[in-house]
């Protein structure tokens, strides 16, 4: 590698924003390119087992519309972990480094295998792994200029997974290689201490409710997209029983954002009275699997 850089800073959200509630930037950040176009193409062409797992990170990028800085990988991953979980997809945080190489072999290493915090800033890089489908998701890969120029949005790809005695889903030191245009991206998995540096840190704990709330809102918008006339039948073939139950429950019910900017559907509550309900308030059959994380 020609040089090595510290991973860019990752900041936590501070206050509410409009449509829907998503982390607000502490500093200006440019909007990410073309994400709604990517979402539309995925809704039209994705196979049933791909729909939720591909659409969610691209939709998160689209609705953040530059208001959430692209380099807040911790916030993005904690939010999307909750969003995936609401729709019945298990997702886990995966601290990594990422080496980005050009054709000529020159490149840059981002992140750290031993990340640390300086105040509210974390100097590592974080992605997600979806154990049941063996997919790897890097929702904020376009924080890095050389990848952003290509304009293809979040990175989603298949990986080979194995669970180890220490509870890790992917063995520390394992590498995942992916291609983006002329660039080769090599991810190296950090150890359990790196994961603990996120989930056990006061910043992550303090914002846990916010990450859950933004995840529920993102999942709500995804559900609304998946119930579309040309998508619903494929979505019902996806291997996610909780998603099936939600699609049946919301049917074609109207939805809107309330005064607190939470997305709600107009549906009967437990007593049968029609109300505006958040996704996590919608009554579902008793046999419906619980949302992740559990």
CSV table of C-alpha atoms in Angstrom, one decimal:
chain,number,residue,atom,x,y,z
A,1,UNK,CA,0.0,0.0,0.0
A,2,UNK,CA,1.3,3.5,-0.8
A,3,UNK,CA,-0.1,5.0,2.4
A,4,UNK,CA,-2.2,4.4,5.4
A,5,UNK,CA,-4.9,6.6,6.9
A,6,UNK,CA,-6.9,6.6,10.1
A,7,UNK,CA,-10.5,5.7,9.4
A,8,UNK,CA,-12.7,8.8,9.1
A,9,UNK,CA,-14.5,9.9,12.3
A,10,UNK,CA,-17.9,8.3,13.1
A,11,UNK,CA,-20.3,10.5,15.0
A,12,UNK,CA,-23.6,9.8,16.8
A,13,UNK,CA,-26.9,11.6,16.2
A,14,UNK,CA,-27.9,14.5,18.4
A,15,UNK,CA,-31.4,15.7,17.5
A,16,UNK,CA,-34.5,14.9,15.4
A,17,UNK,CA,-34.9,15.7,11.8
A,18,UNK,CA,-37.7,15.6,9.3
A,19,UNK,CA,-39.0,12.7,7.1
A,20,UNK,CA,-38.4,10.2,8.7
A,21,UNK,CA,-36.4,10.4,11.9
A,22,UNK,CA,-32.7,9.8,11.0
A,23,UNK,CA,-29.4,10.8,12.5
A,24,UNK,CA,-28.8,14.5,12.1
A,25,UNK,CA,-25.3,15.5,11.0
A,26,UNK,CA,-23.0,17.5,13.2
A,27,UNK,CA,-21.4,18.9,10.1
A,28,UNK,CA,-22.4,19.3,6.5
A,29,UNK,CA,-22.2,16.3,4.3
A,30,UNK,CA,-23.1,16.0,0.6
A,31,UNK,CA,-26.0,13.8,-0.5
A,32,UNK,CA,-25.2,10.3,-1.7
A,33,UNK,CA,-25.8,9.8,-5.5
A,34,UNK,CA,-28.6,8.0,-7.2
A,35,UNK,CA,-29.8,5.9,-4.3
A,36,UNK,CA,-33.6,6.2,-5.1
A,37,UNK,CA,-32.8,5.0,-8.7
A,38,UNK,CA,-31.0,2.0,-7.2
A,39,UNK,CA,-33.9,1.3,-4.9
A,40,UNK,CA,-36.4,1.4,-7.9
A,41,UNK,CA,-34.3,-1.0,-9.9
A,42,UNK,CA,-34.0,-3.4,-7.0
A,43,UNK,CA,-37.7,-3.4,-6.3
A,44,UNK,CA,-38.3,-4.2,-10.0
A,45,UNK,CA,-35.7,-6.9,-10.5
A,46,UNK,CA,-34.4,-8.4,-7.2
A,47,UNK,CA,-35.2,-12.0,-6.5
A,48,UNK,CA,-37.4,-12.8,-3.4
A,49,UNK,CA,-34.4,-13.7,-1.2
A,50,UNK,CA,-32.6,-10.5,-2.1
A,51,UNK,CA,-35.4,-7.9,-1.7
A,52,UNK,CA,-35.1,-6.9,1.9
A,53,UNK,CA,-31.4,-7.4,2.2
A,54,UNK,CA,-30.6,-5.2,-0.8
A,55,UNK,CA,-33.3,-2.6,-0.6
A,56,UNK,CA,-32.8,-1.6,3.1
A,57,UNK,CA,-29.3,-0.1,3.0
A,58,UNK,CA,-30.0,1.7,-0.3
A,59,UNK,CA,-33.3,3.1,1.1
A,60,UNK,CA,-31.5,4.3,4.2
A,61,UNK,CA,-29.0,6.2,2.1
A,62,UNK,CA,-31.8,7.6,0.0
A,63,UNK,CA,-34.0,8.9,2.9
A,64,UNK,CA,-31.0,10.3,4.7
A,65,UNK,CA,-30.4,12.5,1.7
A,66,UNK,CA,-27.2,13.9,2.9
A,67,UNK,CA,-28.6,14.8,6.3
A,68,UNK,CA,-26.7,11.9,7.9
A,69,UNK,CA,-23.0,12.0,7.1
A,70,UNK,CA,-21.8,9.1,5.0
A,71,UNK,CA,-19.0,8.4,7.5
A,72,UNK,CA,-21.2,7.6,10.5
A,73,UNK,CA,-20.7,3.9,10.0
A,74,UNK,CA,-21.5,3.0,13.7
A,75,UNK,CA,-24.9,4.9,13.5
A,76,UNK,CA,-25.7,3.5,10.1
A,77,UNK,CA,-25.0,-0.1,11.2
A,78,UNK,CA,-26.8,0.1,14.5
A,79,UNK,CA,-29.8,1.7,12.7
A,80,UNK,CA,-29.9,-0.9,10.0
A,81,UNK,CA,-29.4,-3.7,12.4
A,82,UNK,CA,-32.7,-2.7,14.0
A,83,UNK,CA,-34.3,-2.1,10.6
A,84,UNK,CA,-33.4,-5.5,9.3
A,85,UNK,CA,-34.5,-7.1,12.6
A,86,UNK,CA,-38.0,-5.5,12.4
A,87,UNK,CA,-38.5,-7.3,9.1
A,88,UNK,CA,-37.2,-10.6,10.4
A,89,UNK,CA,-33.6,-10.5,9.2
A,90,UNK,CA,-30.8,-11.1,11.7
A,91,UNK,CA,-28.0,-8.7,11.3
A,92,UNK,CA,-24.8,-8.3,13.4
A,93,UNK,CA,-22.2,-5.6,13.6
A,94,UNK,CA,-18.8,-6.5,12.1
A,95,UNK,CA,-15.9,-4.1,12.9
A,96,UNK,CA,-13.4,-4.3,10.0
A,97,UNK,CA,-10.6,-2.5,8.2
A,98,UNK,CA,-10.9,-1.9,4.5
A,99,UNK,CA,-8.0,-1.7,2.1
A,100,UNK,CA,-9.0,0.0,-1.2
A,101,UNK,CA,-6.5,-0.7,-4.1
A,102,UNK,CA,-6.5,0.7,-7.6
A,103,UNK,CA,-5.4,-1.2,-10.7
A,104,UNK,CA,-1.8,0.0,-10.3
A,105,UNK,CA,-1.6,-1.5,-6.8
A,106,UNK,CA,-1.6,1.8,-5.0
A,107,UNK,CA,-4.2,2.1,-2.2
A,108,UNK,CA,-5.3,3.2,1.2
A,109,UNK,CA,-6.1,1.3,4.4
A,110,UNK,CA,-9.0,2.7,6.4
A,111,UNK,CA,-10.1,1.8,10.0
A,112,UNK,CA,-8.2,-0.1,12.7
A,113,UNK,CA,-8.2,-3.7,14.1
A,114,UNK,CA,-7.9,-2.1,17.5
A,115,UNK,CA,-10.3,0.9,17.2
A,116,UNK,CA,-10.6,3.4,20.0
A,117,UNK,CA,-12.8,6.4,20.9
A,118,UNK,CA,-11.7,10.0,21.3
A,119,UNK,CA,-14.7,11.6,23.0
A,120,UNK,CA,-17.6,10.8,20.8
A,121,UNK,CA,-15.4,9.9,17.8
A,122,UNK,CA,-14.5,6.3,16.8
A,123,UNK,CA,-11.5,5.7,14.6
A,124,UNK,CA,-12.6,2.3,13.1
A,125,UNK,CA,-14.8,1.1,10.4
A,126,UNK,CA,-18.0,-1.0,10.8
A,127,UNK,CA,-20.1,-3.1,8.5
A,128,UNK,CA,-22.9,-5.7,9.0
A,129,UNK,CA,-23.1,-9.4,8.4
A,130,UNK,CA,-26.4,-11.2,7.8
A,131,UNK,CA,-25.6,-14.7,9.1
A,132,UNK,CA,-28.7,-16.5,7.8
A,133,UNK,CA,-28.1,-15.5,4.2
A,134,UNK,CA,-24.3,-15.1,4.5
A,135,UNK,CA,-24.4,-11.5,3.2
A,136,UNK,CA,-22.0,-8.7,4.0
A,137,UNK,CA,-23.3,-5.1,4.0
A,138,UNK,CA,-21.2,-2.0,4.1
A,139,UNK,CA,-23.8,0.8,4.1
A,140,UNK,CA,-21.3,3.7,4.3
A,141,UNK,CA,-18.6,2.5,1.9
A,142,UNK,CA,-19.1,5.7,-0.1
A,143,UNK,CA,-17.6,7.8,2.7
A,144,UNK,CA,-14.4,7.0,0.9
A,145,UNK,CA,-13.8,9.3,-2.0
A,146,UNK,CA,-12.3,6.8,-4.4
A,147,UNK,CA,-15.4,4.5,-4.0
A,148,UNK,CA,-17.9,7.4,-4.0
A,149,UNK,CA,-16.7,8.5,-7.4
A,150,UNK,CA,-18.0,5.2,-8.9
A,151,UNK,CA,-21.5,6.0,-7.6
A,152,UNK,CA,-22.9,2.5,-7.0
A,153,UNK,CA,-24.1,3.0,-3.4
A,154,UNK,CA,-23.7,0.6,-0.4
A,155,UNK,CA,-21.7,-2.6,-0.8
A,156,UNK,CA,-23.7,-5.8,-0.4
A,157,UNK,CA,-22.2,-9.2,-1.2
A,158,UNK,CA,-22.1,-12.9,-0.3
A,159,UNK,CA,-19.5,-14.2,2.1
A,160,UNK,CA,-18.6,-17.6,3.6
A,161,UNK,CA,-19.3,-17.6,7.4
A,162,UNK,CA,-18.4,-19.7,10.3
A,163,UNK,CA,-19.4,-19.4,14.0
A,164,UNK,CA,-16.6,-19.8,16.5
A,165,UNK,CA,-16.4,-20.7,20.2
A,166,UNK,CA,-15.8,-17.1,21.3
A,167,UNK,CA,-19.2,-16.3,19.7
A,168,UNK,CA,-17.8,-14.4,16.7
A,169,UNK,CA,-19.7,-14.9,13.5
A,170,UNK,CA,-16.7,-14.4,11.2
A,171,UNK,CA,-13.2,-15.4,12.4
A,172,UNK,CA,-11.1,-12.4,13.4
A,173,UNK,CA,-8.4,-11.9,10.8
A,174,UNK,CA,-10.7,-13.3,8.0
A,175,UNK,CA,-10.8,-11.4,4.8
A,176,UNK,CA,-13.6,-10.5,2.4
A,177,UNK,CA,-12.6,-9.3,-1.0
A,178,UNK,CA,-15.1,-7.4,-3.3
A,179,UNK,CA,-14.8,-5.5,-6.5
A,180,UNK,CA,-16.2,-2.0,-7.1
A,181,UNK,CA,-15.5,-0.7,-10.6
A,182,UNK,CA,-11.7,-0.8,-11.1
A,183,UNK,CA,-11.1,-0.9,-7.3
A,184,UNK,CA,-10.5,-4.0,-5.2
A,185,UNK,CA,-11.8,-3.8,-1.6
A,186,UNK,CA,-10.3,-6.1,1.0
A,187,UNK,CA,-12.0,-6.2,4.3
A,188,UNK,CA,-10.2,-7.7,7.3
A,189,UNK,CA,-12.4,-8.7,10.3
A,190,UNK,CA,-11.4,-7.3,13.7
A,191,UNK,CA,-11.7,-9.3,16.9
A,192,UNK,CA,-14.3,-9.3,19.7
A,193,UNK,CA,-12.6,-6.5,21.5
A,194,UNK,CA,-13.3,-4.2,18.6
A,195,UNK,CA,-17.0,-5.1,18.7
A,196,UNK,CA,-17.1,-4.5,22.5
A,197,UNK,CA,-15.5,-1.1,21.9
A,198,UNK,CA,-18.8,-0.2,20.0
A,199,UNK,CA,-21.6,-1.9,21.9
A,200,UNK,CA,-20.2,-1.4,25.4
A,201,UNK,CA,-19.3,2.3,24.9
A,202,UNK,CA,-21.5,4.9,26.6
A,203,UNK,CA,-22.1,6.7,23.3
A,204,UNK,CA,-23.7,3.6,21.7
A,205,UNK,CA,-25.7,2.8,24.9
A,206,UNK,CA,-26.9,6.4,25.2
A,207,UNK,CA,-28.2,6.4,21.6
A,208,UNK,CA,-29.7,2.9,21.6
A,209,UNK,CA,-33.3,4.1,21.7
A,210,UNK,CA,-32.6,6.5,18.8
A,211,UNK,CA,-31.0,3.8,16.7
A,212,UNK,CA,-34.0,1.6,17.3
A,213,UNK,CA,-36.4,4.3,16.4
A,214,UNK,CA,-34.6,5.2,13.2
A,215,UNK,CA,-34.4,1.5,12.4
A,216,UNK,CA,-38.2,1.1,12.8
A,217,UNK,CA,-38.8,4.1,10.6
A,218,UNK,CA,-36.5,2.8,7.9
A,219,UNK,CA,-38.1,-0.6,8.1
A,220,UNK,CA,-41.6,1.0,7.8
A,221,UNK,CA,-40.7,2.7,4.6
A,222,UNK,CA,-39.2,-0.5,3.2
A,223,UNK,CA,-42.4,-2.4,4.1
A,224,UNK,CA,-44.4,0.3,2.3
A,225,UNK,CA,-42.3,-0.2,-0.8
A,226,UNK,CA,-42.4,-4.0,-0.7
A,227,UNK,CA,-46.2,-4.1,-0.6
A,228,UNK,CA,-46.4,-2.4,-4.0
A,229,UNK,CA,-48.4,-4.1,-6.7
A,230,UNK,CA,-45.4,-5.4,-8.7
A,231,UNK,CA,-43.3,-6.3,-5.7
A,232,UNK,CA,-45.6,-7.9,-3.1
A,233,UNK,CA,-45.8,-11.4,-4.5
A,234,UNK,CA,-42.0,-11.6,-4.7
A,235,UNK,CA,-41.7,-10.2,-1.1
A,236,UNK,CA,-44.1,-12.9,0.1
A,237,UNK,CA,-41.7,-15.5,-1.3
A,238,UNK,CA,-38.8,-14.2,0.7
A,239,UNK,CA,-37.6,-16.5,3.5
A,240,UNK,CA,-38.7,-14.2,6.3
A,241,UNK,CA,-41.9,-15.2,8.2
A,242,UNK,CA,-42.0,-11.9,10.1
A,243,UNK,CA,-42.0,-10.0,6.8
A,244,UNK,CA,-44.9,-12.1,5.6
A,245,UNK,CA,-46.9,-11.4,8.7
A,246,UNK,CA,-46.3,-7.6,8.4
A,247,UNK,CA,-47.2,-7.5,4.8
A,248,UNK,CA,-50.5,-9.3,5.6
A,249,UNK,CA,-51.2,-7.0,8.5
A,250,UNK,CA,-50.6,-3.7,6.8
A,251,UNK,CA,-52.1,-4.7,3.4
A,252,UNK,CA,-53.0,-1.4,1.7
A,253,UNK,CA,-53.4,0.6,4.9
A,254,UNK,CA,-52.5,4.3,4.7
A,255,UNK,CA,-49.4,5.5,6.4
A,256,UNK,CA,-47.8,8.9,7.2
A,257,UNK,CA,-45.3,10.5,9.5
A,258,UNK,CA,-46.7,11.9,12.8
A,259,UNK,CA,-45.7,15.1,14.6
A,260,UNK,CA,-42.7,13.4,16.0
A,261,UNK,CA,-41.7,12.3,12.5
A,262,UNK,CA,-42.4,8.6,13.2
A,263,UNK,CA,-43.9,6.6,10.4
A,264,UNK,CA,-47.3,5.1,11.3
A,265,UNK,CA,-49.9,2.9,9.6
A,266,UNK,CA,-53.6,3.3,10.1
A,267,UNK,CA,-54.6,-0.1,11.5
A,268,UNK,CA,-56.7,-1.7,14.3
A,269,UNK,CA,-54.9,-2.0,17.6
A,270,UNK,CA,-55.1,-4.9,20.0
A,271,UNK,CA,-58.7,-3.9,21.0
A,272,UNK,CA,-59.8,-3.6,17.4
A,273,UNK,CA,-59.9,0.2,17.4
A,274,UNK,CA,-58.3,1.9,14.4
A,275,UNK,CA,-55.2,4.0,15.3
A,276,UNK,CA,-52.0,5.2,13.8
A,277,UNK,CA,-49.5,2.5,14.8
A,278,UNK,CA,-45.7,2.3,14.5
A,279,UNK,CA,-44.4,-0.8,12.9
A,280,UNK,CA,-43.4,-2.2,16.3
A,281,UNK,CA,-46.9,-1.6,17.6
A,282,UNK,CA,-48.8,-3.6,14.9
A,283,UNK,CA,-50.6,-6.7,16.3
A,284,UNK,CA,-49.3,-9.8,14.7
A,285,UNK,CA,-50.2,-13.5,15.0
A,286,UNK,CA,-48.8,-15.2,18.1
A,287,UNK,CA,-46.6,-17.5,16.0
A,288,UNK,CA,-44.9,-14.6,14.3
A,289,UNK,CA,-41.1,-14.7,15.1
A,290,UNK,CA,-39.9,-11.8,17.3
A,291,UNK,CA,-37.9,-8.9,15.8
A,292,UNK,CA,-34.2,-9.0,16.1
A,293,UNK,CA,-32.1,-8.3,18.1
A,294,UNK,CA,-33.7,-10.6,20.7
